[in-house]
Coordinates of C-alpha atoms and ligand atoms in Angstrom, one line a residue:
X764 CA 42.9 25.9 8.4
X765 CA 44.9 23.4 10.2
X766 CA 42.6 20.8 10.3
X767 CA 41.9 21.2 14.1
X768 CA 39.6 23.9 13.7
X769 CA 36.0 22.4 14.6
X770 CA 33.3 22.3 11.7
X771 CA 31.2 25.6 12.1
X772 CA 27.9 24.3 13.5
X773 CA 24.5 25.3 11.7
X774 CA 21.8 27.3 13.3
X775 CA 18.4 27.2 12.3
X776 CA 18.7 30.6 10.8
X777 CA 21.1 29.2 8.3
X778 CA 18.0 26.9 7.0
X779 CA 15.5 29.9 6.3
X780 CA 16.3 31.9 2.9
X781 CA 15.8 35.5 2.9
X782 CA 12.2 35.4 1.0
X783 CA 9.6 36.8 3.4
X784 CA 6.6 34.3 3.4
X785 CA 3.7 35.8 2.3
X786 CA 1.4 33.5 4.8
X787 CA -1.9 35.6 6.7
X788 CA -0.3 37.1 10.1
X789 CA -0.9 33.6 12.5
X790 CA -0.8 30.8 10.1
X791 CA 0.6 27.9 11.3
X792 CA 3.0 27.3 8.8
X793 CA 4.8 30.0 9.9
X794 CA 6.2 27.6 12.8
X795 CA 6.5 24.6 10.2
X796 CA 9.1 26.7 8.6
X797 CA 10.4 26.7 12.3
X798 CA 10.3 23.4 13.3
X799 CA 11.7 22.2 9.7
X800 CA 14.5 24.7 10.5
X801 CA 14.9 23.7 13.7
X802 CA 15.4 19.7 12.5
X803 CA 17.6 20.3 9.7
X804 CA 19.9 21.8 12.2
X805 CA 19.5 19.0 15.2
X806 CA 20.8 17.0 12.6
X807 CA 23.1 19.4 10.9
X808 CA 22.2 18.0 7.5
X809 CA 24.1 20.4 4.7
X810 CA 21.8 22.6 3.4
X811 CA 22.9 21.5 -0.1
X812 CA 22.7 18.0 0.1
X813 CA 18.8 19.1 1.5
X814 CA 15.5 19.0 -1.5
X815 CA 12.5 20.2 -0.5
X816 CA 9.9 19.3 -2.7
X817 CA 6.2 20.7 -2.9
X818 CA 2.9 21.2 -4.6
X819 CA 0.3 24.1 -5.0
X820 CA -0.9 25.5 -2.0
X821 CA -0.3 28.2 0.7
X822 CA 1.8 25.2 2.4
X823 CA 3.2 24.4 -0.8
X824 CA 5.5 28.0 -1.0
X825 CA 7.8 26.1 1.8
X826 CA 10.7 25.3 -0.5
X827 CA 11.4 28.8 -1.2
X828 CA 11.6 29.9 2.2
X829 CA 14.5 27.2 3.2
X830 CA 18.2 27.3 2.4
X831 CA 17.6 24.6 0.6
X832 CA 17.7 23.3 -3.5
X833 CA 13.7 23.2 -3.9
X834 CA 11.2 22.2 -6.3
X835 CA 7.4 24.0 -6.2
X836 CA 5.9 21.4 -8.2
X837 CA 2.1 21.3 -10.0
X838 CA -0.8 20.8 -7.4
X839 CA -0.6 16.9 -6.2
X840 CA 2.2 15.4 -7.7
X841 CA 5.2 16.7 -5.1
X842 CA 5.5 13.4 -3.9
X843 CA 6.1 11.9 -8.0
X844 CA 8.5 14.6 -8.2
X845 CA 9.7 13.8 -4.7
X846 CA 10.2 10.0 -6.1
X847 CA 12.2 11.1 -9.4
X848 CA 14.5 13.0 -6.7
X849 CA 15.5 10.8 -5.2
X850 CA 15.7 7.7 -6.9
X851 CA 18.3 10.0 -9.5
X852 CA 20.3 10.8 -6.4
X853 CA 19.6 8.8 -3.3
X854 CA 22.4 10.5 -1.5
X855 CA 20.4 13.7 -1.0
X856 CA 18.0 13.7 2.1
X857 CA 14.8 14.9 0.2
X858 CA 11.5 16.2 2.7
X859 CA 8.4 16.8 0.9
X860 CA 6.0 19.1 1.9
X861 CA 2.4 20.7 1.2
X862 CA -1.1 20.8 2.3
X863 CA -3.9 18.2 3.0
X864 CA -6.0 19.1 -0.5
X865 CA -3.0 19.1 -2.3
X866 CA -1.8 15.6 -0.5
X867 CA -5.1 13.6 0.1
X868 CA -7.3 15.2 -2.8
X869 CA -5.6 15.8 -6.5
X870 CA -2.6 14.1 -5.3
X871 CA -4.0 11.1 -3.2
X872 CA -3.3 8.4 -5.7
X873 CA 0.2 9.3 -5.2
X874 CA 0.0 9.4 -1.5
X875 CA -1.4 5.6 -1.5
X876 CA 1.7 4.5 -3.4
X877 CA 4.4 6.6 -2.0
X878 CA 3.4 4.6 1.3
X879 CA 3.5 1.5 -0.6
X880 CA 6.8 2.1 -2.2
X881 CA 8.6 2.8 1.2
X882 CA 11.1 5.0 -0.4
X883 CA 13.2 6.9 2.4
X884 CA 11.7 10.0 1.7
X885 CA 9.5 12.5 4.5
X886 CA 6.7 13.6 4.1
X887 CA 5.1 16.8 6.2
X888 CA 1.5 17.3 5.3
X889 CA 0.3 20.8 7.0
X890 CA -3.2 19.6 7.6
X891 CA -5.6 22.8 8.2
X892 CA -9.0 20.8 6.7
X893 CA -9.2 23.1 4.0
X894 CA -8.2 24.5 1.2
X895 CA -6.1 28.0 1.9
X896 CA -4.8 29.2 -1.2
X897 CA -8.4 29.2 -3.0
X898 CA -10.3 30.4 -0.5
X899 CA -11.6 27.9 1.8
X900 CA -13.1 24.9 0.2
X901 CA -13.6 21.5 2.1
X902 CA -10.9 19.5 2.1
X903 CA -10.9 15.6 2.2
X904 CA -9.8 15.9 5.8
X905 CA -12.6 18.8 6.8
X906 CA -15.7 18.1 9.5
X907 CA -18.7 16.6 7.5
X908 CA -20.4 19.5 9.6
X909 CA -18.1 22.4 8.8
X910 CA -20.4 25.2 7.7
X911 CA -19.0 27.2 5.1
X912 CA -20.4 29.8 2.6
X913 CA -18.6 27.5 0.4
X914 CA -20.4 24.4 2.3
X915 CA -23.3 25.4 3.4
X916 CA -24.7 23.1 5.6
X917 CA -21.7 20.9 5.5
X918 CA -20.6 18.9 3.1
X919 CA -22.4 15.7 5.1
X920 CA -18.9 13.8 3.9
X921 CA -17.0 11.2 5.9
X922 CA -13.5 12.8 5.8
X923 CA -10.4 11.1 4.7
X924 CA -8.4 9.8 7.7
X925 CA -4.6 9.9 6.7
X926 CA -2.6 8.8 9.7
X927 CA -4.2 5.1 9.2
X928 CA -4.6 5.2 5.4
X929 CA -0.7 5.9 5.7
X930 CA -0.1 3.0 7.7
X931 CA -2.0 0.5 5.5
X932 CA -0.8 1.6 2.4
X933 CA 2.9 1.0 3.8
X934 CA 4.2 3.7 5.5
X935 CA 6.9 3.5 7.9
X936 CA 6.7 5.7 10.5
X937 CA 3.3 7.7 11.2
X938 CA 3.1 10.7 13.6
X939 CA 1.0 13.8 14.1
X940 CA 2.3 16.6 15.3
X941 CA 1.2 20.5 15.9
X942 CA 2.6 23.6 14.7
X943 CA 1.5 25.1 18.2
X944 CA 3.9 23.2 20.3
X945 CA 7.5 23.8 17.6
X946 CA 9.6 21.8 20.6
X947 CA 8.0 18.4 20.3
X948 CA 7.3 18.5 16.9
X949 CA 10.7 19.3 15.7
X950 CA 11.6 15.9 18.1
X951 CA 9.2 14.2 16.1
X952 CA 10.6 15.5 12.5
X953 CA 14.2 14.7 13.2
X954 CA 12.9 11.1 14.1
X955 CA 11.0 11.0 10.6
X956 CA 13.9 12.2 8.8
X957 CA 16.1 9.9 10.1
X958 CA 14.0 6.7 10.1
X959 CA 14.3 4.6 6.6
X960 CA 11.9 3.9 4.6
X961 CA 8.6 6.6 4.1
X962 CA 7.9 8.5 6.9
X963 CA 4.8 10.7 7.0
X964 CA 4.3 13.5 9.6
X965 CA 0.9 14.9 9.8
X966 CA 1.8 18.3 11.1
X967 CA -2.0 19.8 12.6
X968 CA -1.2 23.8 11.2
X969 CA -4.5 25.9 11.4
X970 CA -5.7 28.2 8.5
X971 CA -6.0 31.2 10.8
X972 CA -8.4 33.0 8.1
X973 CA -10.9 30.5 6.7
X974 CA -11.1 28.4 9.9
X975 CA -10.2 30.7 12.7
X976 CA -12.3 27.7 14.8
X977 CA -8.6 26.1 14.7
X978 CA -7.0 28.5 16.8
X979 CA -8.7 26.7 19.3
X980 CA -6.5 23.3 18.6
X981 CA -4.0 24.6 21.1
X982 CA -6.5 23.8 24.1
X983 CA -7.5 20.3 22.5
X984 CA -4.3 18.5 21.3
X985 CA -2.4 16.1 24.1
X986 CA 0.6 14.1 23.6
X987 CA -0.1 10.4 23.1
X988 CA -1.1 8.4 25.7
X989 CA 1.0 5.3 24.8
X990 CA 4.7 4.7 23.4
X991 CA 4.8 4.0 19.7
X992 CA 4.5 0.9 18.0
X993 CA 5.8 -1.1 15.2
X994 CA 3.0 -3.5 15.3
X995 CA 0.8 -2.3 12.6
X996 CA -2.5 -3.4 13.5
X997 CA -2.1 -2.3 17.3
X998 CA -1.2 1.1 15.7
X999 CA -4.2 1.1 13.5
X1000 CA -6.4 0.2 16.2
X1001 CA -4.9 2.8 17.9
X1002 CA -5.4 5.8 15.7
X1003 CA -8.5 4.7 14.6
X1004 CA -9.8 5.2 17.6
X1005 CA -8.5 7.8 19.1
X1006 CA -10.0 11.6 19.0
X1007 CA -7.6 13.1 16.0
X1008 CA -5.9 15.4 18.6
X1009 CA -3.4 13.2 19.7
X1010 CA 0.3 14.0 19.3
X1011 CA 3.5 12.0 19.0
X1012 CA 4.9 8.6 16.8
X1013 CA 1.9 6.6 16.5
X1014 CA 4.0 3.8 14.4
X1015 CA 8.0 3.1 14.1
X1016 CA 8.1 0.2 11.5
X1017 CA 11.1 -1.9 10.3
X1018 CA 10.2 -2.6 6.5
X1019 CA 13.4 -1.9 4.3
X1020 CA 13.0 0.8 2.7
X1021 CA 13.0 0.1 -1.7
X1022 CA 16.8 -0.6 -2.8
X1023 CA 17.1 1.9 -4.9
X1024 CA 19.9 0.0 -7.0
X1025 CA 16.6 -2.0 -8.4
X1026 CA 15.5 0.9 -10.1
X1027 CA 18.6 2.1 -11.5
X1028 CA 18.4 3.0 -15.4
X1029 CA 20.3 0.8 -17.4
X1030 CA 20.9 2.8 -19.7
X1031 CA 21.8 6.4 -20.4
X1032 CA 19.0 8.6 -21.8
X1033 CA 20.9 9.6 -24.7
X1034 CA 20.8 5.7 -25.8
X1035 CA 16.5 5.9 -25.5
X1036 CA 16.4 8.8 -27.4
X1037 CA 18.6 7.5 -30.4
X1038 CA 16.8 4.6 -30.4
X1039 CA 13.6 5.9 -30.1
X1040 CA 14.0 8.9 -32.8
X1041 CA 11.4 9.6 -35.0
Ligands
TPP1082 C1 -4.5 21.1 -11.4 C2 -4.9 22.1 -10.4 N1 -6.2 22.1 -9.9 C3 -6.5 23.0 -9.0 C4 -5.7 24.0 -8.6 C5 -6.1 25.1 -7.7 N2 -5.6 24.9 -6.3 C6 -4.4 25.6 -6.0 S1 -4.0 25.3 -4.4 C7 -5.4 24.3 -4.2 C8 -5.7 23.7 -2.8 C9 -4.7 23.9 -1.8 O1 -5.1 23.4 -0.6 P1 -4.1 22.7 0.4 O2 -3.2 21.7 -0.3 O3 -4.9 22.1 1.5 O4 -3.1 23.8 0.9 P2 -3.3 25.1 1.8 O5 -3.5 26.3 0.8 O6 -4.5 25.0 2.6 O7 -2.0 25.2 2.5 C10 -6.2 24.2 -5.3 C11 -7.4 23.4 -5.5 C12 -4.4 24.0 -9.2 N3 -3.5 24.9 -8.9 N4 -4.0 23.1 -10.1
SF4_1083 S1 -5.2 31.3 3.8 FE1 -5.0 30.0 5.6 S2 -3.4 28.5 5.0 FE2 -3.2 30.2 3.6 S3 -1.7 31.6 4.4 FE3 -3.7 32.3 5.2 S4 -4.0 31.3 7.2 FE4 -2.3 30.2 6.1

């Protein structure tokens, strides 16, 4: 090489891994691996300088099927592990990634202060309103009136609603987006991932086997009727009162994003565990 030669520019193939996912034939995470794909390479990020961090849940097996270092984490706590990531090396672009039960149930508590913390990390939640991998319970994001032989009846519960619990917990940039329509939402991921500061995509990705009512989403979702805003309460407003099928940036904020050099270890562990020996 001379030097003159120009850098060899990614595709989105070189993003996927050779693991086969093992998702039902039509699940929409099959295009969230896509549109991922698709992002990392609109923004040529280096595949090793890329962490994909997850939970437990069908959406959860994303890491392995990226080019990517990954971590499949324990059910809930991707966006802890997410947090250790990258405060330990805040050079590394680090995307987390899993499902609604995994996100809003076991692991909401982190959710709430990962939004709070405004740590420039992304987060894609593949909401499908239930839970896949264990066969179709209610999610906190499922339809009070979902009738289920798991929920007979319904579960008669208000559901969780995370684009504006996001957004007043901290987060800095709230979309949704839908796995049906891969060109718009990979617009919207490269604009998460490169906006400081939390960014959470809700990514609407339907569960083609428990709730085959979702593969109707296609003929309901429409791309938001407004620009985005970075006035929090007009967002909140906003989402709160719109039908749940809306698609785009709902909120571009301007918080810094936590200096990182504030949490910086003072010392080396070796020093805590000599002084700490038993
Ligand atoms: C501590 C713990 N509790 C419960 C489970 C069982 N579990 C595995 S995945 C899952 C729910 C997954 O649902 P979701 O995050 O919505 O992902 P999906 O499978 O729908 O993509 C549950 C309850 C577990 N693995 N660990
Ligand atoms: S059970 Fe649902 S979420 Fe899991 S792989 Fe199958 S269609 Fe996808």
């Amino acid at each position: 090489m001379d030097g003159s030669e120009a850098a060899v520019k990614l595709k989105t193939s070189d993003y996927k891994s050779d693991i086969k996912p093992v998702w039902c034939p039509g699940c929409g995470d099959y295009t969230v691996l896509l549109i991922m794909a698709k992002a990392m390479a609109a923004l040529q990020l280096a595949p090793e300088n890329v962490v994909v961090v997850s939970g437990i849940g069908c959406s959860s097996r994303i890491p392995a099927y990226t080019n990517c270092y990954g971590f499949h984490g324990v059910h809930g706590r991707s966006l802890a592990l997410a947090t250790g990531v990258k405060v330990a090396r805040p050079e590394l672009n680090v995307i987390v990634a899993g499902g609604d039960g995994d996100g809003f149930s076991i692991g909401g508590n982190h959710f709430l202060h990962a939004c709070r913390r405004n740590i420039d990390l992304t987060y894609v939640v593949m909401d499908n309103r239930v839970y896949g991998m264990t066969k179709g319970q209610p999610s906190p994001t499922t339809e009070p009136d979902w009738d289920s032989a798991l929920s007979p009846g319904g579960t008669g519960l208000r559901p969780f609603h995370p684009l504006v619990i996001a957004l007043a917990s901290g987060a800095n940039f709230v979309a949704r987006a839908f796995s049906g329509d891969p060109n718009r939402s990979t617009e919207i991921l490269v604009e998460a991932i490169r906006h400081p500061g939390f960014s959470f995509v809700e990514i609407l990705s339907p569960c083609v086997t428990f709730r085959p009512d979702q593969r109707g989403w296609g003929d309901v979702v429409h791309p938001a009727a407004v620009e985005p805003t970075d006035d929090p309460a007009r967002a909140a407003r906003r989402i709160m009162t719109d039908d749940g099928y809306n698609l785009g940036i709902l909120y571009r904020g301007d918080r810094q994003p936590h200096d990182l050099s504030r949490t910086a270890a003072a010392e080396e562990p070796a020093v805590f565990d000599a002084e700490f020996e038993l």
